[in-house]
Every structure is written in C-alpha cells, then in structure tokens.
PDB file of C-alpha atoms and ligand atoms in Angstrom:
ATOM      1  CA  MET A   1      17.279  12.613  16.702  1.00 50.00           C
ATOM      2  CA  SER A   2      16.708  11.238  13.048  1.00 73.00           C
ATOM      3  CA  GLU A   3      13.584  12.206  11.440  1.00 93.00           C
ATOM      4  CA  ILE A   4      11.277   9.943   9.492  1.00 97.00           C
ATOM      5  CA  VAL A   5      11.937  10.659   5.867  1.00 97.00           C
ATOM      6  CA  LEU A   6       9.766  10.524   2.983  1.00 98.00           C
ATOM      7  CA  GLU A   7      11.190   7.682   0.682  1.00 97.00           C
ATOM      8  CA  LYS A   8      11.711   8.740  -2.982  1.00 97.00           C
ATOM      9  CA  LEU A   9       9.243   7.242  -5.418  1.00 98.00           C
ATOM     10  CA  PRO A  10      10.634   4.118  -7.203  1.00 97.00           C
ATOM     11  CA  TYR A  11       9.847   5.846 -10.805  1.00 98.00           C
ATOM     12  CA  ALA A  12       9.328   8.813 -12.449  1.00 98.00           C
ATOM     13  CA  ASP A  13       5.739  10.721 -11.447  1.00 98.00           C
ATOM     14  CA  THR A  14       4.442   9.776 -15.066  1.00 98.00           C
ATOM     15  CA  ALA A  15       5.422   6.256 -15.084  1.00 98.00           C
ATOM     16  CA  LEU A  16       2.176   4.847 -13.998  1.00 98.00           C
ATOM     17  CA  GLU A  17       0.155   7.084 -16.794  1.00 98.00           C
ATOM     18  CA  PRO A  18      -2.349   6.813 -17.816  1.00 97.00           C
ATOM     19  CA  VAL A  19      -3.856   4.650 -15.265  1.00 98.00           C
ATOM     20  CA  ILE A  20      -2.535   7.173 -12.580  1.00 98.00           C
ATOM     21  CA  SER A  21      -1.820  10.392 -13.929  1.00 98.00           C
ATOM     22  CA  ALA A  22       1.281  12.714 -12.775  1.00 98.00           C
ATOM     23  CA  LYS A  23      -1.319  15.100 -11.336  1.00 98.00           C
ATOM     24  CA  THR A  24      -2.610  12.530  -8.921  1.00 98.00           C
ATOM     25  CA  ILE A  25       1.031  11.336  -7.954  1.00 98.00           C
ATOM     26  CA  SER A  26       1.626  15.100  -7.287  1.00 98.00           C
ATOM     27  CA  PHE A  27      -1.065  15.218  -4.762  1.00 98.00           C
ATOM     28  CA  HIS A  28      -1.021  11.749  -3.530  1.00 98.00           C
ATOM     29  CA  TYR A  29       2.748  11.498  -3.336  1.00 98.00           C
ATOM     30  CA  GLY A  30       3.507  15.306  -2.932  1.00 98.00           C
ATOM     31  CA  LYS A  31       0.995  16.193  -0.635  1.00 98.00           C
ATOM     32  CA  HIS A  32      -0.886  13.473   1.219  1.00 98.00           C
ATOM     33  CA  HIS A  33       2.069  11.205   1.648  1.00 98.00           C
ATOM     34  CA  ALA A  34       4.460  13.887   2.300  1.00 98.00           C
ATOM     35  CA  GLY A  35       1.946  15.207   4.662  1.00 98.00           C
ATOM     36  CA  TYR A  36       1.953  12.477   6.811  1.00 98.00           C
ATOM     37  CA  VAL A  37       5.642  12.643   7.347  1.00 98.00           C
ATOM     38  CA  ALA A  38       5.643  16.166   8.394  1.00 98.00           C
ATOM     39  CA  THR A  39       2.859  15.563  10.717  1.00 98.00           C
ATOM     40  CA  LEU A  40       4.415  12.443  12.266  1.00 98.00           C
ATOM     41  CA  ASN A  41       7.525  14.311  12.938  1.00 98.00           C
ATOM     42  CA  LYS A  42       5.892  17.309  14.691  1.00 98.00           C
ATOM     43  CA  LEU A  43       3.907  14.595  16.753  1.00 98.00           C
ATOM     44  CA  ILE A  44       6.988  12.302  17.932  1.00 98.00           C
ATOM     45  CA  ALA A  45       9.508  15.224  18.293  1.00 97.00           C
ATOM     46  CA  GLY A  46      10.628  14.932  21.950  1.00 96.00           C
ATOM     47  CA  THR A  47       8.581  11.713  22.854  1.00 97.00           C
ATOM     48  CA  PRO A  48       9.768   8.133  23.277  1.00 96.00           C
ATOM     49  CA  TYR A  49       8.746   7.612  19.675  1.00 98.00           C
ATOM     50  CA  ALA A  50      11.564   9.728  18.114  1.00 96.00           C
ATOM     51  CA  GLY A  51      14.452   8.048  17.137  1.00 93.00           C
ATOM     52  CA  LEU A  52      12.642   4.635  16.521  1.00 97.00           C
ATOM     53  CA  SER A  53      12.112   3.049  12.956  1.00 97.00           C
ATOM     54  CA  LEU A  54       9.103   3.761  11.104  1.00 98.00           C
ATOM     55  CA  GLU A  55       7.961   0.073  11.589  1.00 98.00           C
ATOM     56  CA  GLU A  56       8.727   0.210  15.375  1.00 98.00           C
ATOM     57  CA  ILE A  57       6.545   3.543  15.765  1.00 98.00           C
ATOM     58  CA  VAL A  58       3.589   1.840  13.789  1.00 98.00           C
ATOM     59  CA  ARG A  59       3.683  -1.279  16.028  1.00 98.00           C
ATOM     60  CA  LYS A  60       4.436   0.469  19.231  1.00 98.00           C
ATOM     61  CA  SER A  61       1.695   3.590  18.742  1.00 98.00           C
ATOM     62  CA  ALA A  62      -0.620   0.636  17.843  1.00 98.00           C
ATOM     63  CA  ALA A  63       0.056  -1.162  21.114  1.00 97.00           C
ATOM     64  CA  ASP A  64      -0.046   2.187  23.253  1.00 98.00           C
ATOM     65  CA  GLY A  65      -3.408   3.191  21.452  1.00 97.00           C
ATOM     66  CA  ALA A  66      -1.778   6.380  20.602  1.00 98.00           C
ATOM     67  CA  ALA A  67      -4.178   7.001  17.419  1.00 98.00           C
ATOM     68  CA  ALA A  68      -2.729   9.954  15.986  1.00 98.00           C
ATOM     69  CA  VAL A  69       0.782   8.708  16.054  1.00 98.00           C
ATOM     70  CA  PHE A  70      -0.639   5.463  14.614  1.00 98.00           C
ATOM     71  CA  ASN A  71      -2.546   6.982  11.906  1.00 98.00           C
ATOM     72  CA  ASN A  72       0.169   9.183  10.419  1.00 98.00           C
ATOM     73  CA  ALA A  73       3.026   6.627  10.758  1.00 98.00           C
ATOM     74  CA  ALA A  74       0.949   3.636   9.370  1.00 98.00           C
ATOM     75  CA  GLN A  75      -0.292   5.875   6.639  1.00 98.00           C
ATOM     76  CA  ILE A  76       3.524   6.646   5.659  1.00 98.00           C
ATOM     77  CA  TRP A  77       4.360   2.859   5.776  1.00 98.00           C
ATOM     78  CA  ASN A  78       1.260   1.871   3.671  1.00 98.00           C
ATOM     79  CA  HIS A  79       1.933   4.548   0.989  1.00 98.00           C
ATOM     80  CA  THR A  80       5.666   3.541   0.659  1.00 98.00           C
ATOM     81  CA  PHE A  81       4.426  -0.047   0.509  1.00 98.00           C
ATOM     82  CA  TYR A  82       1.886   1.041  -2.348  1.00 98.00           C
ATOM     83  CA  TRP A  83       4.441   2.957  -4.267  1.00 98.00           C
ATOM     84  CA  LYS A  84       6.502  -0.445  -4.277  1.00 98.00           C
ATOM     85  CA  SER A  85       3.718  -2.515  -5.059  1.00 98.00           C
ATOM     86  CA  LEU A  86       3.232  -0.816  -8.582  1.00 98.00           C
ATOM     87  CA  ALA A  87       5.525  -0.260 -11.503  1.00 98.00           C
ATOM     88  CA  GLN A  88       5.215   1.096 -15.213  1.00 98.00           C
ATOM     89  CA  ALA A  89       3.211  -1.066 -17.407  1.00 96.00           C
ATOM     90  CA  GLY A  90       5.092  -3.932 -18.930  1.00 94.00           C
ATOM     91  CA  THR A  91       7.823  -3.821 -16.395  1.00 96.00           C
ATOM     92  CA  GLY A  92       6.245  -5.676 -13.207  1.00 94.00           C
ATOM     93  CA  GLY A  93       6.998  -9.149 -14.549  1.00 93.00           C
ATOM     94  CA  GLY A  94       4.742 -11.955 -13.255  1.00 94.00           C
ATOM     95  CA  PRO A  95       4.726 -14.231 -10.274  1.00 94.00           C
ATOM     96  CA  THR A  96       8.028 -16.248 -10.201  1.00 92.00           C
ATOM     97  CA  GLY A  97       9.367 -19.115  -8.222  1.00 92.00           C
ATOM     98  CA  ALA A  98       7.872 -20.355  -5.057  1.00 95.00           C
ATOM     99  CA  PHE A  99       5.626 -17.328  -4.970  1.00 97.00           C
ATOM    100  CA  ALA A 100       4.256 -18.437  -8.586  1.00 96.00           C
ATOM    101  CA  GLU A 101       3.553 -21.708  -7.040  1.00 97.00           C
ATOM    102  CA  ALA A 102       1.690 -20.576  -3.984  1.00 98.00           C
ATOM    103  CA  VAL A 103      -0.534 -18.399  -6.250  1.00 98.00           C
ATOM    104  CA  THR A 104      -1.632 -21.209  -8.199  1.00 98.00           C
ATOM    105  CA  ARG A 105      -2.242 -23.136  -5.060  1.00 98.00           C
ATOM    106  CA  ASP A 106      -4.219 -20.657  -3.073  1.00 98.00           C
ATOM    107  CA  PHE A 107      -5.979 -18.998  -6.098  1.00 98.00           C
ATOM    108  CA  GLY A 108      -5.926 -21.073  -8.960  1.00 98.00           C
ATOM    109  CA  SER A 109      -4.282 -18.543 -11.161  1.00 97.00           C
ATOM    110  CA  ALA A 110      -2.756 -14.872 -11.130  1.00 96.00           C
ATOM    111  CA  ASP A 111      -6.081 -13.573 -12.740  1.00 97.00           C
ATOM    112  CA  ALA A 112      -8.075 -15.340  -9.758  1.00 98.00           C
ATOM    113  CA  LEU A 113      -5.753 -13.482  -7.502  1.00 98.00           C
ATOM    114  CA  ILE A 114      -6.342 -10.203  -9.275  1.00 98.00           C
ATOM    115  CA  LYS A 115     -10.140 -10.543  -9.105  1.00 98.00           C
ATOM    116  CA  ALA A 116      -9.966 -11.367  -5.419  1.00 98.00           C
ATOM    117  CA  LEU A 117      -7.809  -8.103  -4.564  1.00 98.00           C
ATOM    118  CA  ALA A 118     -10.449  -6.174  -7.116  1.00 98.00           C
ATOM    119  CA  ASP A 119     -13.408  -7.457  -4.870  1.00 98.00           C
ATOM    120  CA  ALA A 120     -11.734  -6.602  -1.643  1.00 98.00           C
ATOM    121  CA  ALA A 121     -10.924  -3.169  -2.903  1.00 98.00           C
ATOM    122  CA  VAL A 122     -14.476  -2.570  -4.185  1.00 97.00           C
ATOM    123  CA  LYS A 123     -16.243  -4.015  -0.918  1.00 97.00           C
ATOM    124  CA  ARG A 124     -14.005  -1.992   1.511  1.00 95.00           C
ATOM    125  CA  PHE A 125     -16.519   0.672   2.764  1.00 92.00           C
ATOM    126  CA  GLY A 126     -15.137   4.045   2.771  1.00 95.00           C
ATOM    127  CA  SER A 127     -11.252   4.502   3.002  1.00 97.00           C
ATOM    128  CA  GLY A 128      -8.933   1.764   3.221  1.00 98.00           C
ATOM    129  CA  TRP A 129      -6.619  -0.675   1.626  1.00 98.00           C
ATOM    130  CA  ALA A 130      -6.762  -4.080  -0.214  1.00 98.00           C
ATOM    131  CA  TRP A 131      -3.538  -6.350   0.470  1.00 98.00           C
ATOM    132  CA  LEU A 132      -2.182  -9.457  -0.542  1.00 98.00           C
ATOM    133  CA  VAL A 133      -0.483 -11.192   2.433  1.00 98.00           C
ATOM    134  CA  SER A 134       1.159 -14.173   3.223  1.00 98.00           C
ATOM    135  CA  GLU A 135       0.727 -16.386   6.546  1.00 97.00           C
ATOM    136  CA  LYS A 136       3.608 -18.945   6.858  1.00 95.00           C
ATOM    137  CA  GLY A 137       3.545 -19.202   3.025  1.00 96.00           C
ATOM    138  CA  LYS A 138      -0.280 -19.211   2.602  1.00 98.00           C
ATOM    139  CA  LEU A 139      -1.471 -16.562   0.493  1.00 98.00           C
ATOM    140  CA  SER A 140      -4.925 -14.578   1.245  1.00 98.00           C
ATOM    141  CA  VAL A 141      -6.413 -11.275   0.397  1.00 98.00           C
ATOM    142  CA  ILE A 142      -7.590  -8.992   3.081  1.00 98.00           C
ATOM    143  CA  SER A 143      -8.695  -5.389   3.455  1.00 98.00           C
ATOM    144  CA  THR A 144      -8.158  -2.879   6.038  1.00 98.00           C
ATOM    145  CA  PRO A 145      -9.994   0.434   6.906  1.00 98.00           C
ATOM    146  CA  ASN A 146      -8.374   3.842   7.074  1.00 98.00           C
ATOM    147  CA  ALA A 147      -4.678   3.574   8.113  1.00 98.00           C
ATOM    148  CA  GLU A 148      -4.917  -0.006   9.381  1.00 98.00           C
ATOM    149  CA  THR A 149      -1.959  -2.176   8.125  1.00 98.00           C
ATOM    150  CA  PRO A 150      -0.992  -5.868   8.449  1.00 98.00           C
ATOM    151  CA  LEU A 151       2.051  -4.738   9.876  1.00 96.00           C
ATOM    152  CA  THR A 152       0.597  -4.973  13.237  1.00 97.00           C
ATOM    153  CA  ASN A 153       0.045  -8.558  12.912  1.00 97.00           C
ATOM    154  CA  PRO A 154       3.185 -10.525  13.432  1.00 95.00           C
ATOM    155  CA  ALA A 155       1.734 -13.397  11.454  1.00 97.00           C
ATOM    156  CA  LEU A 156       1.351 -11.784   8.350  1.00 97.00           C
ATOM    157  CA  THR A 157       3.785 -10.692   5.704  1.00 97.00           C
ATOM    158  CA  PRO A 158       2.509  -8.104   3.359  1.00 98.00           C
ATOM    159  CA  LEU A 159       3.198  -8.670  -0.230  1.00 98.00           C
ATOM    160  CA  LEU A 160       1.035  -6.075  -2.334  1.00 98.00           C
ATOM    161  CA  THR A 161      -1.560  -3.550  -1.585  1.00 98.00           C
ATOM    162  CA  LEU A 162      -3.976  -1.179  -3.388  1.00 98.00           C
ATOM    163  CA  ASP A 163      -4.654   2.062  -1.843  1.00 98.00           C
ATOM    164  CA  VAL A 164      -8.690   2.603  -1.868  1.00 98.00           C
ATOM    165  CA  TRP A 165      -8.816   6.086  -0.509  1.00 97.00           C
ATOM    166  CA  GLU A 166     -10.751   8.421  -2.820  1.00 96.00           C
ATOM    167  CA  HIS A 167      -7.566  10.512  -2.994  1.00 97.00           C
ATOM    168  CA  ALA A 168      -5.856   7.792  -4.756  1.00 97.00           C
ATOM    169  CA  TYR A 169      -8.197   7.723  -7.772  1.00 97.00           C
ATOM    170  CA  TYR A 170     -10.504  10.838  -7.891  1.00 97.00           C
ATOM    171  CA  LEU A 171      -8.817  12.943 -10.148  1.00 97.00           C
ATOM    172  CA  ASP A 172      -8.255  10.030 -12.744  1.00 97.00           C
ATOM    173  CA  TRP A 173     -11.382   8.199 -12.232  1.00 97.00           C
ATOM    174  CA  GLN A 174     -13.654  10.072 -10.115  1.00 97.00           C
ATOM    175  CA  ASN A 175     -16.085   7.730  -8.382  1.00 96.00           C
ATOM    176  CA  ARG A 176     -15.350   4.920 -10.254  1.00 97.00           C
ATOM    177  CA  ARG A 177     -13.215   2.655  -7.736  1.00 97.00           C
ATOM    178  CA  ALA A 178     -13.797  -0.477  -9.678  1.00 97.00           C
ATOM    179  CA  ASP A 179     -12.422   0.660 -12.816  1.00 98.00           C
ATOM    180  CA  TYR A 180      -9.494   2.276 -11.065  1.00 98.00           C
ATOM    181  CA  ALA A 181      -8.911  -0.981  -9.262  1.00 98.00           C
ATOM    182  CA  ALA A 182      -9.242  -3.256 -12.241  1.00 98.00           C
ATOM    183  CA  ALA A 183      -6.941  -0.877 -14.216  1.00 98.00           C
ATOM    184  CA  VAL A 184      -4.155  -0.847 -11.647  1.00 98.00           C
ATOM    185  CA  LEU A 185      -4.320  -4.457 -10.847  1.00 98.00           C
ATOM    186  CA  GLY A 186      -4.483  -5.455 -14.403  1.00 97.00           C
ATOM    187  CA  LYS A 187      -1.477  -3.553 -15.730  1.00 97.00           C
ATOM    188  CA  LEU A 188       0.621  -1.987 -12.908  1.00 98.00           C
ATOM    189  CA  LEU A 189       1.236  -4.605 -10.418  1.00 98.00           C
ATOM    190  CA  ASN A 190       4.898  -5.345  -9.323  1.00 98.00           C
ATOM    191  CA  TRP A 191       4.987  -8.944  -9.518  1.00 97.00           C
ATOM    192  CA  LYS A 192       8.904  -8.969  -8.900  1.00 97.00           C
ATOM    193  CA  PHE A 193       8.248  -6.897  -5.633  1.00 97.00           C
ATOM    194  CA  ALA A 194       5.658  -9.567  -4.451  1.00 97.00           C
ATOM    195  CA  SER A 195       7.795 -12.430  -5.510  1.00 96.00           C
ATOM    196  CA  ASP A 196      10.872 -11.079  -3.593  1.00 94.00           C
ATOM    197  CA  ALA A 197       8.826 -10.345  -0.419  1.00 94.00           C
ATOM    198  CA  PHE A 198       7.347 -13.802  -0.319  1.00 96.00           C
ATOM    199  CA  ASN A 199      10.679 -15.537  -0.876  1.00 88.00           C
ATOM    200  CA  ARG A 200      12.099 -13.566   1.969  1.00 83.00           C
ATOM    201  CA  ALA A 201       9.586 -14.389   4.437  1.00 78.00           C
TER     202      ALA A 201
HETATM  203 MN1   MN B 301      -3.346   7.232  -0.129  1.00 75.24          MN
END
C-alpha cells in the first residue's frame, strides 16, 4: 500500500523571509505538517483508508465521522494548499484573465479581496483557516475552524488559504495575528496559483 507522502515545499525555506522565517518553516513544515503525515499513515495502516488518495481520505473520513483520520488528513491537505498559496515576495504576480475579472466583479479590487481575507483571518476565533473559494465562478471568502476544509463541500473550489493557527505565526509575530495576516496577504500571495485554480474549475 502506498503511504501518504509529505509534498516538497515549492520554494526554499528562506523564500518567505522576513514575513515567515526559515525557523517558522522548520517547525511548521518540518514538525507540524510532517507530523500529520506520520500520524495519518499510522492511523490508516490496515484500514479501508489505506491506498486511497489524500483527497479521498479527507472526504471519506468526513462522511464516516472518523475524527482522528479526518483531522490529520485534512491538515495535510490544508497545509500543502497553504504552501502553494504563497510565493516569494515579488514572484506571485497578480490576478489574471477570467480570475481578475471575477475579483473585480465580486470584491471591487484585489485590495478589497485582501482586506476580506484579512478580516476573516482575524475574526476566526482560535485555530483555523481563511479561504478564498469559488462556487460556480462566484468568489467568496470563508473561514474554517481547526482542520475543517472546503474540500468536503463539492460546490466549492478553494483558490487560496491562510493558516491562522498560532503555530503559523507565533515565532515571527507572537500574538499579532492581524500583522501576520496583513504581511502575508499583502506580500506573499501566489496569484498565479489562484488564477490557475480558478481557470481550471
Ligand atoms: Mn499550520
């Protein structure tokens, strides 16, 4: 049976500095994200989940109410999506094509979209995620608690996410979640990734 693997980071561990330090990446990717992978593989060995894709495990465990499997599988998927949502400052481009038109139609501007994501990040009580999602081409911002993910809603296509668990920002920003959110959303978003995801949906 093939195990779930930890996907490689799409950039060097220093690429997001100074907003997200290599030290944060070393714990966030190297300990938290990697830990979810190791735990999930232990949990699913010899079960009907073994051999399924990560997406299938997330959806099946949600449907089954298998909380431990779901929490670890969804956190793996959410983190991989988070790393892909970010890019070294100056390399993420801007909204393009049909995605750019949807941003203007649904938010007014990319800056207004960033503000909506920042608001969702700050208002999410406790641990969780802020997301830009598309529903049949209509963009909106949502947030989810803990490991919850839009992947379990077949109507939604996730386009970008921001991790607002304290482990994502505490080493660099301590308790200042709003400052972390503003810096990441203002400087590190991978708009090309979002545009591609939107245009594929
Ligand atoms: Mn995290």
